[in-house]
Every structure is written in C-alpha cells, then in structure tokens.
mmCIF file of the C-alpha atoms, coordinates in Angstrom:
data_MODEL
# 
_entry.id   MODEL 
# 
loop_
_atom_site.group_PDB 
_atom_site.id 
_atom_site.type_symbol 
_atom_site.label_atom_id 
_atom_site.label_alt_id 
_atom_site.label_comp_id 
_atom_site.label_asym_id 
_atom_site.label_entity_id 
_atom_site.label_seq_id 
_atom_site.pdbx_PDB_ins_code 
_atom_site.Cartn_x 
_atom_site.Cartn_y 
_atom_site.Cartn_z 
_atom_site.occupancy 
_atom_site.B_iso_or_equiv 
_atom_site.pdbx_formal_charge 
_atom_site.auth_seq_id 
_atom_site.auth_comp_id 
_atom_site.auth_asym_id 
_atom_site.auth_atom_id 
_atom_site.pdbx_PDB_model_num 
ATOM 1   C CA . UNK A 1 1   ? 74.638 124.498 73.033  1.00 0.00 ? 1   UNK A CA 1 
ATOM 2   C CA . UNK A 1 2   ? 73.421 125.854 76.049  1.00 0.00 ? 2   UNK A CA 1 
ATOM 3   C CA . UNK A 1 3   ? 69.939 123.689 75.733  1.00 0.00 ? 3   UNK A CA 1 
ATOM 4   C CA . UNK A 1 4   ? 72.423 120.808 75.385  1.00 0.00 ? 4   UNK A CA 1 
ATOM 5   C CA . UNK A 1 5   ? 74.270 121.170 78.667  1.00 0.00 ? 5   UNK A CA 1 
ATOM 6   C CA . UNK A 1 6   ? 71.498 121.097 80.376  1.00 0.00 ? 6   UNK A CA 1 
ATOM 7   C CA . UNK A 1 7   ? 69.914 118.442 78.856  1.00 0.00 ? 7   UNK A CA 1 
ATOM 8   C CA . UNK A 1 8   ? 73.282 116.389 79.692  1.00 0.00 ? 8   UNK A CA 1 
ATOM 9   C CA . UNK A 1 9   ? 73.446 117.539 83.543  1.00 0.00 ? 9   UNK A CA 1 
ATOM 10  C CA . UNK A 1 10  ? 69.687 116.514 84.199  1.00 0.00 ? 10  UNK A CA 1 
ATOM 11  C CA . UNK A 1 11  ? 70.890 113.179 82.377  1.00 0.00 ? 11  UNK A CA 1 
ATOM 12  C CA . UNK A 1 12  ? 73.183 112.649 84.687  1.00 0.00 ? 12  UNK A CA 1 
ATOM 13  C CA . UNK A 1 13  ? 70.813 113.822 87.530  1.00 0.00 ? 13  UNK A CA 1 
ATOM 14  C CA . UNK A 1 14  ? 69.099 111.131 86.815  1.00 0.00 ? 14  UNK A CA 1 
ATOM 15  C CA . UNK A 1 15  ? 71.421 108.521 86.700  1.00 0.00 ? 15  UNK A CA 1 
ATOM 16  C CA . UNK A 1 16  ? 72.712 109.361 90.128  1.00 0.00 ? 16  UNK A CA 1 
ATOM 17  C CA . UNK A 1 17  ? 69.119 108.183 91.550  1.00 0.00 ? 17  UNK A CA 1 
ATOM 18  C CA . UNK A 1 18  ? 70.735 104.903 91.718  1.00 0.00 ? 18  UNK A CA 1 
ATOM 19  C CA . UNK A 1 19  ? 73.614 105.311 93.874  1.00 0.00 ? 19  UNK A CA 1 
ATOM 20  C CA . UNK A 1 20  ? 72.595 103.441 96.834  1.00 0.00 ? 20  UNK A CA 1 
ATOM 21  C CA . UNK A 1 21  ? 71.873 99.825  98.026  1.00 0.00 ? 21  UNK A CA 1 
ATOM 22  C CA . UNK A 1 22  ? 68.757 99.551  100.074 1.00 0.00 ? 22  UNK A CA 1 
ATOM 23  C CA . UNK A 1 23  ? 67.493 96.482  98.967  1.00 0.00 ? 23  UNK A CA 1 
ATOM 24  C CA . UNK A 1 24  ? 66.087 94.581  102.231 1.00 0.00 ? 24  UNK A CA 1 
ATOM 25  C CA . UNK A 1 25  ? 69.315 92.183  102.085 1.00 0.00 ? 25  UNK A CA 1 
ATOM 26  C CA . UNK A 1 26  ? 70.974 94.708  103.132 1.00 0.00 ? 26  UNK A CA 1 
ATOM 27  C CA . UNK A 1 27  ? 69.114 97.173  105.176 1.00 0.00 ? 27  UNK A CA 1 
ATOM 28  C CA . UNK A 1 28  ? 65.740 96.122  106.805 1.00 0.00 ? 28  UNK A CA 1 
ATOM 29  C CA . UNK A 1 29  ? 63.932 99.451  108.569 1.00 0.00 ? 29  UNK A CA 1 
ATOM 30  C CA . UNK A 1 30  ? 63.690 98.685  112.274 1.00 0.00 ? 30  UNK A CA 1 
ATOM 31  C CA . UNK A 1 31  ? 66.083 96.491  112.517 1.00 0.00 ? 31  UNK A CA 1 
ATOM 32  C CA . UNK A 1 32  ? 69.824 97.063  114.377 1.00 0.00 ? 32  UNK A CA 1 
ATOM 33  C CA . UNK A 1 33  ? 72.746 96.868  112.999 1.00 0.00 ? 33  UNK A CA 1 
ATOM 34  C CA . UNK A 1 34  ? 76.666 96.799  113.647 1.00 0.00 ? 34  UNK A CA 1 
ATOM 35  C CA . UNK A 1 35  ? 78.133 100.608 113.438 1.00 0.00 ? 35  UNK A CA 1 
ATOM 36  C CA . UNK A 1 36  ? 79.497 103.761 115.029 1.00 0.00 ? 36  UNK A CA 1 
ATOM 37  C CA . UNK A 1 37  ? 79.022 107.277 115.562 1.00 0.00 ? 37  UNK A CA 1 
ATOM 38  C CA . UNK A 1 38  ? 81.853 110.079 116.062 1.00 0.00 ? 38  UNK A CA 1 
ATOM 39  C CA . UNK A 1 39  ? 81.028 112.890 118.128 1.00 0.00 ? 39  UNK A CA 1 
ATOM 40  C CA . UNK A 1 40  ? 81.921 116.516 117.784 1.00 0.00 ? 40  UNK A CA 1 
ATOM 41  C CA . UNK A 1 41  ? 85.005 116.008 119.955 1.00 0.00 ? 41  UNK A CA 1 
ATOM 42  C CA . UNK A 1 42  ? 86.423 113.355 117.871 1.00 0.00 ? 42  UNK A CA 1 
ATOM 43  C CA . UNK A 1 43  ? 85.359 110.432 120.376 1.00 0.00 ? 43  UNK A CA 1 
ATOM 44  C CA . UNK A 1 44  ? 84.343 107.365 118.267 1.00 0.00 ? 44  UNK A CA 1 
ATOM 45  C CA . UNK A 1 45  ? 81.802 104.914 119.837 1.00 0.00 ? 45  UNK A CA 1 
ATOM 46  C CA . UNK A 1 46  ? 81.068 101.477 118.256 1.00 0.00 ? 46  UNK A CA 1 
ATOM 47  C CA . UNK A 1 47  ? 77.547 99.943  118.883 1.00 0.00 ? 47  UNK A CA 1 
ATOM 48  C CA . UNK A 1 48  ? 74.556 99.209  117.287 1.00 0.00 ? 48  UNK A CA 1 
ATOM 49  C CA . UNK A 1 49  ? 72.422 101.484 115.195 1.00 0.00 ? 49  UNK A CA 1 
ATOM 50  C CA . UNK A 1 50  ? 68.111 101.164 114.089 1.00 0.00 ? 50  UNK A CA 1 
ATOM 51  C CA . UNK A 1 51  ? 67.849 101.665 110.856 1.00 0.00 ? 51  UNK A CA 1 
ATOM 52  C CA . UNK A 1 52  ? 65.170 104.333 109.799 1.00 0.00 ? 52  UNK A CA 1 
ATOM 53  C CA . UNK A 1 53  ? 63.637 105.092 106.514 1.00 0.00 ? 53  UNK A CA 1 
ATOM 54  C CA . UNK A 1 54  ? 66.251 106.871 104.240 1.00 0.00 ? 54  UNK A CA 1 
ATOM 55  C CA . UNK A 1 55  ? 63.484 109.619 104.254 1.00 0.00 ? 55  UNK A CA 1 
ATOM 56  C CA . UNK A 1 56  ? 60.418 110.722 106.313 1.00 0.00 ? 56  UNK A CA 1 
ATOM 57  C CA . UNK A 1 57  ? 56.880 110.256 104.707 1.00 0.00 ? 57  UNK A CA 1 
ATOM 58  C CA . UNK A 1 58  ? 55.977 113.376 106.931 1.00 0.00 ? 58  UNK A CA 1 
ATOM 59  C CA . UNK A 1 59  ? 57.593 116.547 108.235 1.00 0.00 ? 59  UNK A CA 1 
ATOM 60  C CA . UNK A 1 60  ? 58.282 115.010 111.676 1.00 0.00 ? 60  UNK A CA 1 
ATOM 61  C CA . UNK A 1 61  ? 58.768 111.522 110.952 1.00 0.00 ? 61  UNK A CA 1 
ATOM 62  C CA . UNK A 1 62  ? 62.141 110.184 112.103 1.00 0.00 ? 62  UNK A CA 1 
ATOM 63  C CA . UNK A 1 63  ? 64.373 109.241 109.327 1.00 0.00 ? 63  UNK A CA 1 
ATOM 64  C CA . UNK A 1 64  ? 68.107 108.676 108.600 1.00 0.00 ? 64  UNK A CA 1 
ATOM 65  C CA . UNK A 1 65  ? 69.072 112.254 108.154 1.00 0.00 ? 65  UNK A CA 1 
ATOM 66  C CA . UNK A 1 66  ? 67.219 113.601 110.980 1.00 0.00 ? 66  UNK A CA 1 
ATOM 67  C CA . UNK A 1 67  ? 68.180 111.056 113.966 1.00 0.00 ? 67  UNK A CA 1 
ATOM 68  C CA . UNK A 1 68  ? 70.139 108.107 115.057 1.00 0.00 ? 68  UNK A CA 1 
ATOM 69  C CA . UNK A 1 69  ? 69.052 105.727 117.193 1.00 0.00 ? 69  UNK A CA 1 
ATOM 70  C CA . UNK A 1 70  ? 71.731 103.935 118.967 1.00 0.00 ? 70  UNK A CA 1 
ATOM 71  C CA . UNK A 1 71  ? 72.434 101.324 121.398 1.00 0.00 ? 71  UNK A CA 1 
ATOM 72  C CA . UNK A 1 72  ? 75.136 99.611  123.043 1.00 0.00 ? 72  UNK A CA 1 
ATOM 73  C CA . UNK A 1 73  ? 73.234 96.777  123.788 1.00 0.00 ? 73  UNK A CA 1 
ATOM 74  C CA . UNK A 1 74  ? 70.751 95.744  121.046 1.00 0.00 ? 74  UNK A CA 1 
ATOM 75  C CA . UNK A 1 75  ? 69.215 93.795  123.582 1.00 0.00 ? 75  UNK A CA 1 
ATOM 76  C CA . UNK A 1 76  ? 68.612 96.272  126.526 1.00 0.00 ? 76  UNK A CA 1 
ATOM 77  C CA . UNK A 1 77  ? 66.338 99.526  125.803 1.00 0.00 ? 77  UNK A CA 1 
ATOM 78  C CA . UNK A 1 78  ? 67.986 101.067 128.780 1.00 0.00 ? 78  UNK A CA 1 
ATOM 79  C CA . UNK A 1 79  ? 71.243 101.647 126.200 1.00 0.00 ? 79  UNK A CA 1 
ATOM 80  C CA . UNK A 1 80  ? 69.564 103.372 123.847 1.00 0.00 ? 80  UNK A CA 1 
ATOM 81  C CA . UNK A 1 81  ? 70.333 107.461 123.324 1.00 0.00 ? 81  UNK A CA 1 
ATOM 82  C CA . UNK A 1 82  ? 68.844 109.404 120.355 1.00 0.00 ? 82  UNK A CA 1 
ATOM 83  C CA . UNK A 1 83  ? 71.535 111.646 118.490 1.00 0.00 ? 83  UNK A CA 1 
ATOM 84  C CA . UNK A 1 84  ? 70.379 114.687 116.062 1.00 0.00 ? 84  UNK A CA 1 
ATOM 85  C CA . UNK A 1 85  ? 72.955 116.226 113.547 1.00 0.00 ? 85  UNK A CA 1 
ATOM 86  C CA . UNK A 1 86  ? 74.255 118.446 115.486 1.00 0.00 ? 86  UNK A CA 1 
ATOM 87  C CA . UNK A 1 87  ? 75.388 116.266 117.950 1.00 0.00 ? 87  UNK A CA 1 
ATOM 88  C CA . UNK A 1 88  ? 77.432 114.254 115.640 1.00 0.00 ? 88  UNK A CA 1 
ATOM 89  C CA . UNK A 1 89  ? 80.216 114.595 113.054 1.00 0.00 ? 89  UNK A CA 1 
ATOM 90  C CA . UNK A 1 90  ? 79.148 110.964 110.960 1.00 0.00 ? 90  UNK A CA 1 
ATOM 91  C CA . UNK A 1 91  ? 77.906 107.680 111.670 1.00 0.00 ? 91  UNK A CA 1 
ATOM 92  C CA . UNK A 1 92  ? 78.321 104.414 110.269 1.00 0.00 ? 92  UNK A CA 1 
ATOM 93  C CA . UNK A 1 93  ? 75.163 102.070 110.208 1.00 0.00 ? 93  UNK A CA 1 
ATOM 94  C CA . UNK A 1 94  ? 75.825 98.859  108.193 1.00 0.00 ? 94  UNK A CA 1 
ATOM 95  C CA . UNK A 1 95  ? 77.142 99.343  104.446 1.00 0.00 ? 95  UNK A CA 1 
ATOM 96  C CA . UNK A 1 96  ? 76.153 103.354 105.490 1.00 0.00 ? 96  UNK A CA 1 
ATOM 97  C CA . UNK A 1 97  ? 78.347 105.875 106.054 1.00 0.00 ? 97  UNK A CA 1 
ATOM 98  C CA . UNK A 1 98  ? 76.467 109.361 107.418 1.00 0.00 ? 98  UNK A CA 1 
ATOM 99  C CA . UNK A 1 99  ? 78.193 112.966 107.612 1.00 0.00 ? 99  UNK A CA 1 
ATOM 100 C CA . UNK A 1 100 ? 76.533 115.508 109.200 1.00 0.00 ? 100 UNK A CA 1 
ATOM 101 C CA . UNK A 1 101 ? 76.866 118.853 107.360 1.00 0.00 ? 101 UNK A CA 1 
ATOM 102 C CA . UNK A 1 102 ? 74.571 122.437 107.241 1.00 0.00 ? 102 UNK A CA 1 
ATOM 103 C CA . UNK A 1 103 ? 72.278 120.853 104.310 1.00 0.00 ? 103 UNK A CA 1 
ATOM 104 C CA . UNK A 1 104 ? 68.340 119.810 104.309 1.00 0.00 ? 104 UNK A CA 1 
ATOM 105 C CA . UNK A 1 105 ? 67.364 119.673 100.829 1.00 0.00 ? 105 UNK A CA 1 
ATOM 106 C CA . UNK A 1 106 ? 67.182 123.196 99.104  1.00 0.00 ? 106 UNK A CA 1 
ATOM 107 C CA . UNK A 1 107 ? 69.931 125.910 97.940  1.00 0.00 ? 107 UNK A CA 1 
ATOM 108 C CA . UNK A 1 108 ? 68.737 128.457 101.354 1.00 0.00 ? 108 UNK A CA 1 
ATOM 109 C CA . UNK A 1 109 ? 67.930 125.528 103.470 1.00 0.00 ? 109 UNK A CA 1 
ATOM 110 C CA . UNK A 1 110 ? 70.460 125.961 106.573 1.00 0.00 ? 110 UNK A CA 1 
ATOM 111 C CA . UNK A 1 111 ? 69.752 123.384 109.513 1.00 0.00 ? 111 UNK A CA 1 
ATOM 112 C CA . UNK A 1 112 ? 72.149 120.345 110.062 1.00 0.00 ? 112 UNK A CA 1 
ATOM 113 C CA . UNK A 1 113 ? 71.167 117.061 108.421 1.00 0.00 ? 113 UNK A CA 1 
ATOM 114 C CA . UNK A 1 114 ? 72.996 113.553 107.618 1.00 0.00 ? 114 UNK A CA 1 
ATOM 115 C CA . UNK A 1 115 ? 73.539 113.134 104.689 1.00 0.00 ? 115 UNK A CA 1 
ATOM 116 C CA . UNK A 1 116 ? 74.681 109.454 103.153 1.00 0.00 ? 116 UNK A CA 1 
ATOM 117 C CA . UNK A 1 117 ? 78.146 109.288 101.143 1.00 0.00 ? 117 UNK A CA 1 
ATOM 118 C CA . UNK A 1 118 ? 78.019 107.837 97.959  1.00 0.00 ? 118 UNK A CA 1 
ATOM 119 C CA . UNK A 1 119 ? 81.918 108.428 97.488  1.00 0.00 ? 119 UNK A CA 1 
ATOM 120 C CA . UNK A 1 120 ? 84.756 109.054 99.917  1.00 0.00 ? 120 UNK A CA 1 
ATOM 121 C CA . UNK A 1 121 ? 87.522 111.164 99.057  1.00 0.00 ? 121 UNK A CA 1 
ATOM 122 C CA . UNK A 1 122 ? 88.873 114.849 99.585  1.00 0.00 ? 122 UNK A CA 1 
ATOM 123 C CA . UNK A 1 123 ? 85.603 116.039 98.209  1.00 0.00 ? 123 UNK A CA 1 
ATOM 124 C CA . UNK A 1 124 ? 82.738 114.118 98.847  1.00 0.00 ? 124 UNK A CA 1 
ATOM 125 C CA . UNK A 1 125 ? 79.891 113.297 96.851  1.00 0.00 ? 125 UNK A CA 1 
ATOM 126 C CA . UNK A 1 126 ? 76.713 112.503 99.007  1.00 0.00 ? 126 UNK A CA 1 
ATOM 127 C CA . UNK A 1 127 ? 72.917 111.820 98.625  1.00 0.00 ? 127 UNK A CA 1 
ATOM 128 C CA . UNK A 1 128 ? 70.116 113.782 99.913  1.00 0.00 ? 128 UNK A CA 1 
ATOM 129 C CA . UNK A 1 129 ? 66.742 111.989 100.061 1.00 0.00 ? 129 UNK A CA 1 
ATOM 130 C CA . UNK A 1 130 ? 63.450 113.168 99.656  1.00 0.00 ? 130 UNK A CA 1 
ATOM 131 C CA . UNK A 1 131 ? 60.251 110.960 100.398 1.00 0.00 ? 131 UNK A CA 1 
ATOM 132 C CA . UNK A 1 132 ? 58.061 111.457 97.441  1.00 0.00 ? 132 UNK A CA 1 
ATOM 133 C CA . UNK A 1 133 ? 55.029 108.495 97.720  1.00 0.00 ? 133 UNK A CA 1 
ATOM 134 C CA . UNK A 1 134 ? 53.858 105.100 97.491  1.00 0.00 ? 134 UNK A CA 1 
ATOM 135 C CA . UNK A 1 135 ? 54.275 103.008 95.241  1.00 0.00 ? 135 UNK A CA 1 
ATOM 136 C CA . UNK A 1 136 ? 52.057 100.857 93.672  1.00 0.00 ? 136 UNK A CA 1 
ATOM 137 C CA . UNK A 1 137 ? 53.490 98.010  95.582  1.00 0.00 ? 137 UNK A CA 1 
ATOM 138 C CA . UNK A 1 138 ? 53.262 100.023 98.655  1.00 0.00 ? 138 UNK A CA 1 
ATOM 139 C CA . UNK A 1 139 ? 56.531 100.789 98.991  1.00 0.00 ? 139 UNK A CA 1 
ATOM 140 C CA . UNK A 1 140 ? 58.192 104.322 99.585  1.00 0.00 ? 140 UNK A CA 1 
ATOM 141 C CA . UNK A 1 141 ? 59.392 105.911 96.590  1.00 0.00 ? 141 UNK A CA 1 
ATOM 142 C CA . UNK A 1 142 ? 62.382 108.608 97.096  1.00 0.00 ? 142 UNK A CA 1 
ATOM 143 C CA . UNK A 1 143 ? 63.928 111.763 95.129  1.00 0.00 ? 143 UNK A CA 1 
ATOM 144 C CA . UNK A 1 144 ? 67.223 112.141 95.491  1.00 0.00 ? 144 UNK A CA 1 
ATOM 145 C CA . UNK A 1 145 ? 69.774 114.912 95.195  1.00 0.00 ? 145 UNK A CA 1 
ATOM 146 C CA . UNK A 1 146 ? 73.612 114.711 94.497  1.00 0.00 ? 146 UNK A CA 1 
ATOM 147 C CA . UNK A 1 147 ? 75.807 116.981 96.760  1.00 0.00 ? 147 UNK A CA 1 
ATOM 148 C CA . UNK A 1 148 ? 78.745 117.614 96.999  1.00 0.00 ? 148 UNK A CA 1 
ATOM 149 C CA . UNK A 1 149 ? 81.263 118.889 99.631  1.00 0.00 ? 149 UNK A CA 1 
ATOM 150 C CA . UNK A 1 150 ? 85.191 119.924 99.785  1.00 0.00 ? 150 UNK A CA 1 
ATOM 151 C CA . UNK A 1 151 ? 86.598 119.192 103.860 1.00 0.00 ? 151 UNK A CA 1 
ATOM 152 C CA . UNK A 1 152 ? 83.947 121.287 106.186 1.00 0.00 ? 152 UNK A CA 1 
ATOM 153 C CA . UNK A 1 153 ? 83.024 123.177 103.132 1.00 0.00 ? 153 UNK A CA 1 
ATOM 154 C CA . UNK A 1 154 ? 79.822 124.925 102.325 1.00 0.00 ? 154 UNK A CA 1 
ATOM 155 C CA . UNK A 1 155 ? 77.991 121.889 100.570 1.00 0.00 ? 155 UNK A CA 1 
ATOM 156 C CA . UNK A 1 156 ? 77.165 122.482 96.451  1.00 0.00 ? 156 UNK A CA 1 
ATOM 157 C CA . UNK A 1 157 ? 74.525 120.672 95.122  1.00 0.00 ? 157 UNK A CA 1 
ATOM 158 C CA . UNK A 1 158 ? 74.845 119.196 91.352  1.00 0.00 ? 158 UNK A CA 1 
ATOM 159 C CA . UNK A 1 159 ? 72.837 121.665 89.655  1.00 0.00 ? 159 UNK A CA 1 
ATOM 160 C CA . UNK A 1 160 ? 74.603 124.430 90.893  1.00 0.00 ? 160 UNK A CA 1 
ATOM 161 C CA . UNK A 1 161 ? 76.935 124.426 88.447  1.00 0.00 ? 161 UNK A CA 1 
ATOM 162 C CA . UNK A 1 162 ? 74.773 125.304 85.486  1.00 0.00 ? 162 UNK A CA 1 
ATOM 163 C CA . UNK A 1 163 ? 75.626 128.655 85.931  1.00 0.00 ? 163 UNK A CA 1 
ATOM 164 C CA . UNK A 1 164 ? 79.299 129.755 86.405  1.00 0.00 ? 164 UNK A CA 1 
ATOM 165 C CA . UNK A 1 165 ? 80.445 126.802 86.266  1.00 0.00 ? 165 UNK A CA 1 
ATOM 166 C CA . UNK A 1 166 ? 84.405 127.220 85.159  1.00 0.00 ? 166 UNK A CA 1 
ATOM 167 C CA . UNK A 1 167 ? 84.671 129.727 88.063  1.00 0.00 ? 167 UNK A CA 1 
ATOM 168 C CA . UNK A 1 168 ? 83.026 127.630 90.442  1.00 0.00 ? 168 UNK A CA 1 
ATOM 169 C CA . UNK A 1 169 ? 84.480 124.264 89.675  1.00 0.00 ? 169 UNK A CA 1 
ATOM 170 C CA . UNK A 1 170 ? 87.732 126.130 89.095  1.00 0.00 ? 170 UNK A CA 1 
ATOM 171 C CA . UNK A 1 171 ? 87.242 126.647 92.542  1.00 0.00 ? 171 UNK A CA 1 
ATOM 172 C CA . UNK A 1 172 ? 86.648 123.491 93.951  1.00 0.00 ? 172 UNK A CA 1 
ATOM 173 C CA . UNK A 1 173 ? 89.724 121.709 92.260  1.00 0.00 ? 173 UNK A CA 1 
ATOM 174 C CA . UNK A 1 174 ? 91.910 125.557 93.197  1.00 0.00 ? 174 UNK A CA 1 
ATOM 175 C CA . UNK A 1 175 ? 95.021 123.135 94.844  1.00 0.00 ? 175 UNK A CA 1 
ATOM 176 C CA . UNK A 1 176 ? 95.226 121.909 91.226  1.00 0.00 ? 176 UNK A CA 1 
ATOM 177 C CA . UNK A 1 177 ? 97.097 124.654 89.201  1.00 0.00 ? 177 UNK A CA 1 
ATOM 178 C CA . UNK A 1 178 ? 96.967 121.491 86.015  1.00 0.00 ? 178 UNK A CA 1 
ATOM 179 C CA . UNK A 1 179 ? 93.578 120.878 86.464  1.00 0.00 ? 179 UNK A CA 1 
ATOM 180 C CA . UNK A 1 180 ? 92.262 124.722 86.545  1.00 0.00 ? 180 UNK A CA 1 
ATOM 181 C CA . UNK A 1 181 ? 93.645 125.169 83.479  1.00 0.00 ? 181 UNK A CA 1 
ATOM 182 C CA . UNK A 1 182 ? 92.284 122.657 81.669  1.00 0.00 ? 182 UNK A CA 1 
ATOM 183 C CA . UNK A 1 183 ? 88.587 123.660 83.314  1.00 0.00 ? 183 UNK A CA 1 
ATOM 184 C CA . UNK A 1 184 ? 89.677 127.388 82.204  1.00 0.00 ? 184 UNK A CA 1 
ATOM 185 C CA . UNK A 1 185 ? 90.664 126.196 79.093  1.00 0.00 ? 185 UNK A CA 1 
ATOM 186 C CA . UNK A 1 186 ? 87.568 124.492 78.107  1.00 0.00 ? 186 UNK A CA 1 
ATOM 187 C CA . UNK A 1 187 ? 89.999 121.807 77.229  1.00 0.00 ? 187 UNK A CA 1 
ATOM 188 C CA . UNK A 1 188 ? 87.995 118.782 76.245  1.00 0.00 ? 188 UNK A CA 1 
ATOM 189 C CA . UNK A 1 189 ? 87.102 115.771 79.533  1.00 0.00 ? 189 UNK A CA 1 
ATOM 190 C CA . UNK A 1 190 ? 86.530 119.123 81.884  1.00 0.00 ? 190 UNK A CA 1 
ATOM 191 C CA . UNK A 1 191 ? 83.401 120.437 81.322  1.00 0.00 ? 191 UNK A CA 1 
ATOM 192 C CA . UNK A 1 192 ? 79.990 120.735 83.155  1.00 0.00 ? 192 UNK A CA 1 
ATOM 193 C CA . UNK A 1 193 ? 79.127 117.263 82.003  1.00 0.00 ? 193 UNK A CA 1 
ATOM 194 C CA . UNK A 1 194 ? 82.346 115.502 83.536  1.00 0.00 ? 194 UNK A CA 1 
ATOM 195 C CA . UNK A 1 195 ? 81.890 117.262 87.077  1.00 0.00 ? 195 UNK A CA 1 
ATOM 196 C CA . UNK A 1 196 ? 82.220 113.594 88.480  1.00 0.00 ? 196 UNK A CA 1 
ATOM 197 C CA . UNK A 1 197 ? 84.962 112.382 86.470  1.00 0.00 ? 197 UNK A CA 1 
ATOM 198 C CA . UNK A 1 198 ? 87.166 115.920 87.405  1.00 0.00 ? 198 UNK A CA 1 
ATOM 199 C CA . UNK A 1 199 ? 86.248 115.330 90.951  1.00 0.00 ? 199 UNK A CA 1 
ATOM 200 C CA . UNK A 1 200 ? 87.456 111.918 91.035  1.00 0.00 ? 200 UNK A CA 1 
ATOM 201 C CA . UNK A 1 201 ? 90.582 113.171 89.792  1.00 0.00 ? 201 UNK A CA 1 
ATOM 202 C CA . UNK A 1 202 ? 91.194 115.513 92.195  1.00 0.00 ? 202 UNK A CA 1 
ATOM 203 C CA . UNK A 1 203 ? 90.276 112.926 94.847  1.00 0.00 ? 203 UNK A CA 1 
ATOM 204 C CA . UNK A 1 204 ? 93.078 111.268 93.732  1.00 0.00 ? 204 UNK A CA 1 
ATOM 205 C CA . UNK A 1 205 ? 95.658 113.571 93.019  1.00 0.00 ? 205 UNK A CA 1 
ATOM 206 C CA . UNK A 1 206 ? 94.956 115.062 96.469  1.00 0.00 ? 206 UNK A CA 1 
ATOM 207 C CA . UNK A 1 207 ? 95.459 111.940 97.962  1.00 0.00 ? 207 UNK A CA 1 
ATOM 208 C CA . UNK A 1 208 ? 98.664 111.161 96.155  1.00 0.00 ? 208 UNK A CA 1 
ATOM 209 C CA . UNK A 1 209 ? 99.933 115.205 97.591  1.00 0.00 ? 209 UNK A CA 1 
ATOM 210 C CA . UNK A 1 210 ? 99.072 115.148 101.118 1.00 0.00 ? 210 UNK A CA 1 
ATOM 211 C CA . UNK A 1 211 ? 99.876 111.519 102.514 1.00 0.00 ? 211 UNK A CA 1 
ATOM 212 C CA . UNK A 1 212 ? 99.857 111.503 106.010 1.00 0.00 ? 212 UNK A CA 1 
# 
C-alpha cells in the first residue's frame, strides 16, 4: 500500500510539470511587458517588467526567481531599477504572478526567491524551476517543483507529505474542524493522493468564512 502511495504522489509530481504557459506567444525572454511589483511596505507600482528565463542555466545567471528588471519607461534605460526578493512582496509580469517567499529549491534551502503561482487562494500552490539542459532543439529544458504555502507560512513542498501526512495536512486545513476529520478519518477523497483537490476546498471554504 505504502509502494502505492508513492507511486501515485510521483504521478502526480509529474503531471504538475505542466502547469505553466511559456510558449513564446505569450512570454518572449528579453522582451518587456505590462506589470507591477508591490514592495515590502505595501506600495504597488505599475510599469513594465523584462522577462528572464524562468530558470538560470548557471549559478549566477539572472532569472525570474532571482531578479526583476523593471522600468517605467520601456523606452528610456535611465528608468530601469533591479529588484531581488527581498526587496519585494510579488510581482506581476504579463500572465505571471511572482511571490516572494524564504524558498530556493531544497527542504534546508533558506534564502528568498520568487516563486510563480500556479493557483491563488488562501493557500497557494506555486512552481519552483530548476534549469536542467538543452534540448535537442536547443531550447532550455526545466524541472519543476510544486510548493505550497498557507498566508506568510513556512512553504511545504509536495513531497513532503509522504511522511506524516494526516498530521501535517491536518494541519494545513486546522480552521476546518469538517475537513480534519475526514483527513483523520481516512475517510475516502482525503488522502495523500487528493492533496490538491483538499486544498482547493479549503481555498474555498475559507473564502466563503472570511469575506472582507
């Protein structure tokens, strides 16, 4: 049984390594683009934002996670400033929406990185790239990791829940009383292989409880 869980959660590991739109329709490396970014005080500032690779090819190559690159005037250098994570709370560059959290790829890795959302809600579900090679077509080919955070939370990355998982995810949902039983309860719908669906849930009941 146990063999089979895991099997299932690298299944859907693997699925999530299409959870993003980067086809060059969209989102063109070098090139500026409509957005925002929101400071640590709050203070949002629309502008224009250079795209960078979703990942660096080397250790100090700039990327998405690492830097943005924004300007008030795409047309005048002089307007461009260069923000790092910990500058920043988010930033929006195109279709791309960027939160800045204490996250750079691994379990005991600390430092401050963006990470993209691939779902909004209470707790968010984000992407953390990893540049891997190139392809045979040239082009960069990317790992990707699914993480998840609750508010300002300490992030949690998918496969982190392979071990304790009813006490952690019993955790994550704790506003719930309903829903931690039914995690608790091994009841059927809540278990290691429906983290996505339970989260999605509580995104919604949370929204539904604390309207503003």
């Amino acid at each position: 049984m146990k063999k089979t869980t895991i099997t299932g959660l690298f299944i859907l590991l693997s699925v999530c390594l299409f959870g993003q739109d980067w086809s060059t329709d969209i989102y063109r490396v070098g090139e500026k683009y409509p957005g925002y970014i929101i400071k640590n005080d709050g203070s949002k500032i629309e502008g224009y934002i250079q795209a960078h690779p979703r990942a660096a090819s080397t250790p100090f190559g700039d990327d998405n996670q690492k830097i943005v690159t924004f300007y008030s005037d795409p047309k005048n250098k002089k307007t461009k400033i260069e923000y790092k994570p910990e500058d920043l709370k988010e930033y929006m560059i195109a279709d791309k929406h960027y939160v800045a959290m204490n996250y750079s790829g691994g379990l005991l890795a600390k430092p401050v990185r963006f990470l993209i959302v691939k779902k909004e809600g209470r707790i968010k579900t984000c992407m953390w790239y990893e540049w891997t090679s190139f392809g045979s077509d040239g082009q960069s080919v990317y790992t990707e990791k699914e993480i998840f955070q609750k508010g300002d939370e300490k992030p949690l990355e998918l496969t982190s829940f392979l071990m304790g998982y009813v006490k952690k995810m019993s955790e994550l949902v704790k506003e719930n009383a309903e829903m931690v039983k039914k995690i608790s309860d091994k009841e059927k719908g809540y278990g290691v292989l429906n983290i996505e669906k339970i989260i999605a849930e509580y995104n919604e009941w949370y929204a539904k409880n604390n309207k503003q």
